[in-house]
Structures are given as C-alpha cells and as structure tokens.
Short mmCIF file of C-alpha atoms in Angstrom, two decimals:
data_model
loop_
_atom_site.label_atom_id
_atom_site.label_comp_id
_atom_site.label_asym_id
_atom_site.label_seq_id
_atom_site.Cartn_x
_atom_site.Cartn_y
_atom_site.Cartn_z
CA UNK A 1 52.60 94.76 64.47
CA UNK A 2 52.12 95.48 68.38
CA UNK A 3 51.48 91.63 68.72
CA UNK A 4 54.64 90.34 66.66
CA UNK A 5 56.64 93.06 68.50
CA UNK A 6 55.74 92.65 71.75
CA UNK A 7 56.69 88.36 71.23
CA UNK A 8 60.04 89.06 69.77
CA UNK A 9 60.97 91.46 72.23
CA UNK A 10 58.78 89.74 75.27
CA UNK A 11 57.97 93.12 75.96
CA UNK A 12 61.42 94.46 76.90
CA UNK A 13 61.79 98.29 77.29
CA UNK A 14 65.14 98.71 75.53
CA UNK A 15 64.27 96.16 72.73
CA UNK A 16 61.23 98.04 72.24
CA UNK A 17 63.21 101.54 71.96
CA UNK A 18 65.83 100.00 69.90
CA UNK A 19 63.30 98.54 67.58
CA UNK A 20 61.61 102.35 67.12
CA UNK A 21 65.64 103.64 66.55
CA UNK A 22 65.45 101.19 63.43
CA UNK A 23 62.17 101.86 62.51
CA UNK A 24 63.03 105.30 61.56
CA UNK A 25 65.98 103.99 59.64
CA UNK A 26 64.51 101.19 57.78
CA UNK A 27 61.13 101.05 58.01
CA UNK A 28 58.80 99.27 59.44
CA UNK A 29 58.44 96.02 57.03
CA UNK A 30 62.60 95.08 56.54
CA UNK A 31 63.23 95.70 60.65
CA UNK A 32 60.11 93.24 61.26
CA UNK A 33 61.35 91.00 58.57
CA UNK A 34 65.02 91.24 59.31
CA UNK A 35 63.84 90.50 63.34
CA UNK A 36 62.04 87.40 62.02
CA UNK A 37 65.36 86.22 60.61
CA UNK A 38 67.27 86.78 63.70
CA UNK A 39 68.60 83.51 65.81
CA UNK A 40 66.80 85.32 69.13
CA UNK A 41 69.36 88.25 69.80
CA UNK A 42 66.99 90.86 68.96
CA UNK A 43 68.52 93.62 71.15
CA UNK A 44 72.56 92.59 69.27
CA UNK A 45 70.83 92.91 66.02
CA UNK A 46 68.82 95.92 66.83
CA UNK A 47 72.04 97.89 68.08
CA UNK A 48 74.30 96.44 65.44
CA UNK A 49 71.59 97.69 62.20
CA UNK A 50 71.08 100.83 64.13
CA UNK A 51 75.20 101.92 64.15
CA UNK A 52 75.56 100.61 60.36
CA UNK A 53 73.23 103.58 59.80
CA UNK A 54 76.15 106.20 61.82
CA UNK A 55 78.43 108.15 60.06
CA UNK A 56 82.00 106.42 60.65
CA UNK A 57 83.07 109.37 63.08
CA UNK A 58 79.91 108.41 65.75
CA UNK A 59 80.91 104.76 65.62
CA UNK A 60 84.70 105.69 66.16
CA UNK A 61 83.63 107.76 68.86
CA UNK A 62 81.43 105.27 70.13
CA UNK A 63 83.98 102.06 69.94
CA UNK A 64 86.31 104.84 71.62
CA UNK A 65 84.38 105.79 75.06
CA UNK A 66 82.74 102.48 74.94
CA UNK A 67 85.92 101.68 77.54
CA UNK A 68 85.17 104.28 80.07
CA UNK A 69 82.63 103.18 82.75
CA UNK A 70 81.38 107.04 82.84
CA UNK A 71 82.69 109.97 80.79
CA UNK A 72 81.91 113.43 80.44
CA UNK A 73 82.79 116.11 76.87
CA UNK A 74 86.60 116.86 78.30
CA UNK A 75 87.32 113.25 78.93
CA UNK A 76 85.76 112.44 75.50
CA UNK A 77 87.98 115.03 73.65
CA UNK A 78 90.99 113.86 75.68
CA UNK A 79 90.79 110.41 74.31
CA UNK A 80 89.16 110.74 70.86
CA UNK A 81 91.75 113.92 69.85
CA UNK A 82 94.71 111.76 71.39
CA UNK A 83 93.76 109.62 69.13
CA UNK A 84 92.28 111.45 65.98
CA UNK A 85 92.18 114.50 66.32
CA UNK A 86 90.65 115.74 63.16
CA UNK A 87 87.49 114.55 64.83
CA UNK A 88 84.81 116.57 67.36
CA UNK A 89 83.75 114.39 70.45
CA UNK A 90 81.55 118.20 70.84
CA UNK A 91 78.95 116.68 67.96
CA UNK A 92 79.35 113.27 68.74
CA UNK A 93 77.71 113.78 71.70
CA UNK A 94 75.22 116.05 70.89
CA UNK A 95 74.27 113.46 68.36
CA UNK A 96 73.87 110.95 71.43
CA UNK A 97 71.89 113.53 73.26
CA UNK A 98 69.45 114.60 70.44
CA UNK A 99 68.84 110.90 70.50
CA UNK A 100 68.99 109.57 73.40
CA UNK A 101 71.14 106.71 72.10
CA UNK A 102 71.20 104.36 75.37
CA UNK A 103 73.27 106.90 77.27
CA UNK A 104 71.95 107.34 81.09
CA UNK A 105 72.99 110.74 82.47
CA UNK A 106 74.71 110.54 85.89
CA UNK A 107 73.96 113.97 87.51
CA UNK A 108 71.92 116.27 87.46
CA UNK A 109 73.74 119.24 85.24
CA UNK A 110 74.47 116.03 82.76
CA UNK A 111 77.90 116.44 82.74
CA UNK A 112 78.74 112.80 83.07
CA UNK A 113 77.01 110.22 81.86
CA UNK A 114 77.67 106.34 81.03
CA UNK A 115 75.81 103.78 77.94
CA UNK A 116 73.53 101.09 78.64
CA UNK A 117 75.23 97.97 79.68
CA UNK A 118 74.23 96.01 77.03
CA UNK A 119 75.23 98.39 74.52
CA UNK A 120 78.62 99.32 76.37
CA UNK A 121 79.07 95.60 76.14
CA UNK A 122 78.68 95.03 72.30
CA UNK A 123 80.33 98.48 72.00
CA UNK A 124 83.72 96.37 73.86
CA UNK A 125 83.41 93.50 71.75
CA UNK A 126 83.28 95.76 68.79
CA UNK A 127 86.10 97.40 69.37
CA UNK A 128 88.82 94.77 70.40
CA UNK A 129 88.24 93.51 66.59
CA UNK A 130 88.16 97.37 65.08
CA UNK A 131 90.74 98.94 67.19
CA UNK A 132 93.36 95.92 68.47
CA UNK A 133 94.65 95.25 71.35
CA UNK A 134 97.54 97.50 71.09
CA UNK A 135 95.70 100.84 70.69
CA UNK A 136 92.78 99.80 73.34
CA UNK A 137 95.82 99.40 75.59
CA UNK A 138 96.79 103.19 74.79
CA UNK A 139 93.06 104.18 75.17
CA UNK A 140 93.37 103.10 78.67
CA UNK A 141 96.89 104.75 79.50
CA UNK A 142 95.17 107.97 77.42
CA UNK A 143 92.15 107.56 80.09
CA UNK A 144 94.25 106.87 82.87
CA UNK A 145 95.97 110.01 82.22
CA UNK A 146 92.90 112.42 82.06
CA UNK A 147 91.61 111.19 85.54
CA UNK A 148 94.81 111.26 87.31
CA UNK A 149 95.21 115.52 86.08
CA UNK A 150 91.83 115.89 87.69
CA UNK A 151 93.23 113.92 91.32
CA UNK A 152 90.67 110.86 90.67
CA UNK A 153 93.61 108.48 91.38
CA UNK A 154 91.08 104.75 91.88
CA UNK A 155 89.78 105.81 88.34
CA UNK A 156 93.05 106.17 87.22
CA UNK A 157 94.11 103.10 88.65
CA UNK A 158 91.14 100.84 86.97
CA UNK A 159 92.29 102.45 83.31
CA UNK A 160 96.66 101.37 84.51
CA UNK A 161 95.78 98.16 85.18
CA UNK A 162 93.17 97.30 82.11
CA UNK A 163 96.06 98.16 80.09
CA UNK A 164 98.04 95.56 82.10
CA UNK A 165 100.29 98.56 83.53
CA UNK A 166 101.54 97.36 86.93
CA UNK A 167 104.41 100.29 86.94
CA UNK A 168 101.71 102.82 86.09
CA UNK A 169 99.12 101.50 88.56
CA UNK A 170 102.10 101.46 91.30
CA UNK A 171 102.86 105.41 90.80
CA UNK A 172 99.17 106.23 91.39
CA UNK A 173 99.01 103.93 94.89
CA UNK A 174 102.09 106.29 95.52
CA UNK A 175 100.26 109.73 94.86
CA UNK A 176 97.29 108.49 96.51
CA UNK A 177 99.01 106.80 99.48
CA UNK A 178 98.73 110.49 101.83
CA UNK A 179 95.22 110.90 101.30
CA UNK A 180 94.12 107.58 102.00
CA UNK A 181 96.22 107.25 104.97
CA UNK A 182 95.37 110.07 106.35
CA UNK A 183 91.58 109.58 106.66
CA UNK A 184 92.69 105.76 107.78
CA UNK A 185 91.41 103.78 105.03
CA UNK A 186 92.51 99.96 105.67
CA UNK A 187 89.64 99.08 103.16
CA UNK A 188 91.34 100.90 100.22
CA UNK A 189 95.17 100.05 101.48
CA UNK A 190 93.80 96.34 101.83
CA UNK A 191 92.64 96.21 97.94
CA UNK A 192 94.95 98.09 96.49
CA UNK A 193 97.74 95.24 97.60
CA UNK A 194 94.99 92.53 96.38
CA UNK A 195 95.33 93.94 92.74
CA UNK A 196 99.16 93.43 92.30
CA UNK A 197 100.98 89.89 92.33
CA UNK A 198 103.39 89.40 95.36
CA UNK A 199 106.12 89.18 93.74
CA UNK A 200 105.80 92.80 92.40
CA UNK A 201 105.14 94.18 95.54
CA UNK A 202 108.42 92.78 97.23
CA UNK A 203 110.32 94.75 95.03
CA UNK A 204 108.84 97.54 95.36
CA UNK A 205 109.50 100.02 98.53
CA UNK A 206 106.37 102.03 98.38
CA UNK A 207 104.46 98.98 97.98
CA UNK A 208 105.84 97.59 100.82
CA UNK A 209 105.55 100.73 102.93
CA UNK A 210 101.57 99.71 102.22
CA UNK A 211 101.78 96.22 103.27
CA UNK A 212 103.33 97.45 106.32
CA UNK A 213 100.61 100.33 106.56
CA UNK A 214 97.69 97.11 106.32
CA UNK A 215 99.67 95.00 108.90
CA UNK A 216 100.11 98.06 111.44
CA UNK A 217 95.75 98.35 111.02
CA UNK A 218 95.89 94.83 111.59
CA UNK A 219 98.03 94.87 114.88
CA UNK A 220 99.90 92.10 113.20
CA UNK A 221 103.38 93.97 114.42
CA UNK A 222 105.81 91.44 114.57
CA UNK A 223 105.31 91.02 110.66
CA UNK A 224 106.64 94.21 109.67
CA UNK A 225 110.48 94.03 110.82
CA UNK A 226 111.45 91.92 107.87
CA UNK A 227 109.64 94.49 105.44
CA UNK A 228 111.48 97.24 107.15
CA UNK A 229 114.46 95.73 106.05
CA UNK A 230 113.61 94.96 102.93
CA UNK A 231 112.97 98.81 102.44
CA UNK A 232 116.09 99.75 103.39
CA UNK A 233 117.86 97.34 100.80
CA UNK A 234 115.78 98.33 97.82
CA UNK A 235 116.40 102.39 99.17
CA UNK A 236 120.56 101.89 98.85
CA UNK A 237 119.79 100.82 95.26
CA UNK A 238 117.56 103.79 95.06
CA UNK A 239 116.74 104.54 90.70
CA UNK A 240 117.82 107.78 89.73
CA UNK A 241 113.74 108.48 88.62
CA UNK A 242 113.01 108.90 93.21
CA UNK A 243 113.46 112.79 94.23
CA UNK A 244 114.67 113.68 97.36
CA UNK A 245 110.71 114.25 98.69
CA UNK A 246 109.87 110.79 97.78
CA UNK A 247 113.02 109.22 99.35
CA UNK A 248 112.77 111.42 102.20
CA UNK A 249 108.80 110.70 102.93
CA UNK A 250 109.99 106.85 102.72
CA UNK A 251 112.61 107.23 105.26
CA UNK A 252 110.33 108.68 107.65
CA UNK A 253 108.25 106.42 107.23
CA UNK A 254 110.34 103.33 108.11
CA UNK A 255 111.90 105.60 110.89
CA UNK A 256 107.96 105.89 112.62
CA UNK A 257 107.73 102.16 112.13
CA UNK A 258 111.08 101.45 113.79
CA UNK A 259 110.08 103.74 116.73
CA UNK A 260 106.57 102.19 117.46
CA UNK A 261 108.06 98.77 117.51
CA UNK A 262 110.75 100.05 120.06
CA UNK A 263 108.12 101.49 122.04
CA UNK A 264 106.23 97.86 122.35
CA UNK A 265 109.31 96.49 122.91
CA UNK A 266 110.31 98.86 125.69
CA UNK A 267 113.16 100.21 124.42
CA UNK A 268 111.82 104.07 125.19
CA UNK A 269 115.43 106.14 124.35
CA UNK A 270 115.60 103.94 120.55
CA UNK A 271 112.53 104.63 119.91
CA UNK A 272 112.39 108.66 120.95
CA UNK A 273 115.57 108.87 118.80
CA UNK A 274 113.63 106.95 115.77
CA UNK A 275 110.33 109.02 115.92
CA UNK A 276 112.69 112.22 116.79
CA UNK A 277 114.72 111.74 113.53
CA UNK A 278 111.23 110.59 111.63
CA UNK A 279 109.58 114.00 112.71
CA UNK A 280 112.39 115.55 111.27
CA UNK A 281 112.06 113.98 107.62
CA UNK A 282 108.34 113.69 107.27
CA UNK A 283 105.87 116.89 106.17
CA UNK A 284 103.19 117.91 108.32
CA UNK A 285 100.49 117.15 105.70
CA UNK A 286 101.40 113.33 106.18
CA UNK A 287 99.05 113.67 109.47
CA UNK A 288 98.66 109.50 110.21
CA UNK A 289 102.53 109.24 110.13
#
C-alpha cells in the first residue's frame, strides 16, 4: 500500500494527507482503486471525493469563503448570513479546525486563516458553476463591505473590483486617499491609477486629484494645469451624492496645486492668495496638503 501510494502521489505531502482524509471515508481498497482509475489528478480527485462526503452546509460554506484570500469567523458570518442566514459559519469552521481541512492559520491567536492554494483553487472553479456569476459578484460587494467597516480599504478594493465595480472601487481610493497621502505613498497612488481604465479616471475629479498627486511625486509639473481644469469643470456639474466636506477637501486641493505652480512660476502674491484661500478650506488632518 505504502509503495502504490507513494507512486501515485510521488510522495507529495498534501496528496498524501488528502489520501488519509479519504481513507477514513471510504476505506482503504475503493480510494486505492478509485486512484488507480484516475487520469493523474490525484490531489482534484482526492479533494473532490473528500467534499461529496460534507454535509451540504460545509460545502456551501466552503464554495462561499473559497473567494476571500484570508478570512477570519466575523468575516465568515458576514458573508455566509448575507447570504443564508439560516446557516452557522461558527460550526463550519470548527468542523475545518477539528480537521484540519487544508486551512493554514495566519497568526498566532488563529483568528485569520486562508485554504491551501490548490484547494482554494478547485474551491473557485466549483463555485462559478454552483453559485453563478451573478451572486459571486454580490459575494464580493458582501466582502468588500465587511473590510471597508473595519478601515482595510486595499482589501476592500481587491473584493470592488473582482466584482467588476469601478464606482465602488473609486469611493474606497477616495476614503483612503488622506491616509495614503499623508505618509507619502507614490507606490500605492501609482497602482491604484494602474487598476482603472483612462477613460474612467478623466471623468472622475477625485481620480484626477490622484493623477495629479502621482505627477506632483514625479516633478512632472507642467502636466497638471490641464487636470486642474478639468477638475474645476466636472466640480460646476457637481452630483447631488458630494457633501460639502468632500467638495470642500477638493477645492483645497486644486487651490494648493494652483499655488505651488505660481510659486515655480514666480508669481509670489497669486500664489500666497491660492495657498491662503486653500488653508482656509482644507482640515488639518490632511497634513501632505
């Protein structure tokens, strides 16, 4: 048995513990029989005989946090009772932790943890044929939700824009947008604008406010006069959705922008007034501006 075992699986750690998870489901002669029949994916087989044993609430649960890249119980209850909630992500994962079920803890308390790649992958698969499309999309938005009430906005972010949310994923750059710019992160404004198609961005203010951010960290100055101006356009047809914080933090924005390019351009009185009347509109957490 050792011998056959260790050729099929060529002596692969996970095959090996996925062959002992169906050994104490099947037995040993039909896993070693049904592993004989197999076209050489062992480890798809393995996993796929081993859930087929679950109770229909593990695998739902399963197909459910298989699109998270790391979860923890809350986030699991978020999205499994948003979507059923007559079931208990609580004994779901118990049942993963009594055994073990290719879940890798990620801390030390084991609060958060993530599945094996290879099952997270089959897990995927499985589920864009179970669930659809449609209500994967609303997984994500459900996910995207969770992180963004606990301020982890890049998390967030990832979940907007698997469920193709470009609106969404814009609203989060905007909440994020202080933080990152106040600790000076050109790295993070830099991909952020690499995730959304041009055109979006142009007609967006607050995503152009970032492009200007990335070309000011770039010294590339005489680029950001046109987007100034395209700012102010899209402001005057300002949607009723902006509050007066939002429209006021983007005004002072453009305002410090219009004041450091009067300063390189020597005109010292403009650009006093500019950065006088920015000062005015801007809140003192907003330290870069």
């Amino acid at each position: 048995v050792v011998e056959q075992l260790e050729r099929q699986t060529e002596g692969w750690i996970a095959g090996l513990y996925l062959f002992s998870l169906a050994l104490r489901q099947d037995g040993l002669a039909a896993t070693l029989m049904a592993i004989k029949e197999t076209d050489g994916h062992i480890a798809e087989y393995l996993i796929t005989d081993v859930l087929a044993q679950q109770p229909p609430d593990v695998v739902r649960f399963l197909l459910t946090t298989s699109l998270l890249d790391r979860w923890c119980l809350p986030l699991c209850e978020h999205l499994v009772e948003a979507s059923a909630p007559e079931r208990d992500a609580q004994a779901c994962l118990a049942w993963l932790k009594r055994t073990n079920f290719f879940i890798i803890h990620l801390d030390d308390r084991q609060e958060w943890f993530r599945y094996h790649y290879l099952l997270q992958d089959l897990l995927r698969r499985w589920a864009l044929v179970r669930l659809g499309p449609d209500q994967i999309d609303e997984l994500h938005r459900q996910a995207a939700a969770w992180f963004e009430q606990q301020g982890l906005f890049e998390e967030a972010m990832h979940h907007t824009l698997e469920a193709r949310d470009l609106d969404q994923t814009a609203r989060l750059m905007q909440r994020a947008l202080r933080e990152v710019l106040n600790r000076e992160d050109r790295a993070t404004l830099d991909r952020w604008l690499s995730l959304l198609p041009d055109d979006f961005v142009e007609r967006r203010p607050w995503l152009l406010m970032l492009k200007c951010l990335t070309l000011q960290f770039a010294w590339q100055l005489e680029a950001i006069s046109p987007l100034l101006r395209q700012i102010e356009i899209l402001i005057a047809d300002m949607p009723v959705a902006w509050t007066i914080a939002d429209l006021s933090i983007l005004r002072g924005a453009v305002l410090t922008f219009q004041g450091e390019l009067a300063y390189f351009q020597n005109h010292m009185e403009q650009g006093v007034q500019y950065v006088q009347e920015a000062l005015a509109l801007l809140p003192e957490s907003w330290t870069y501006l």
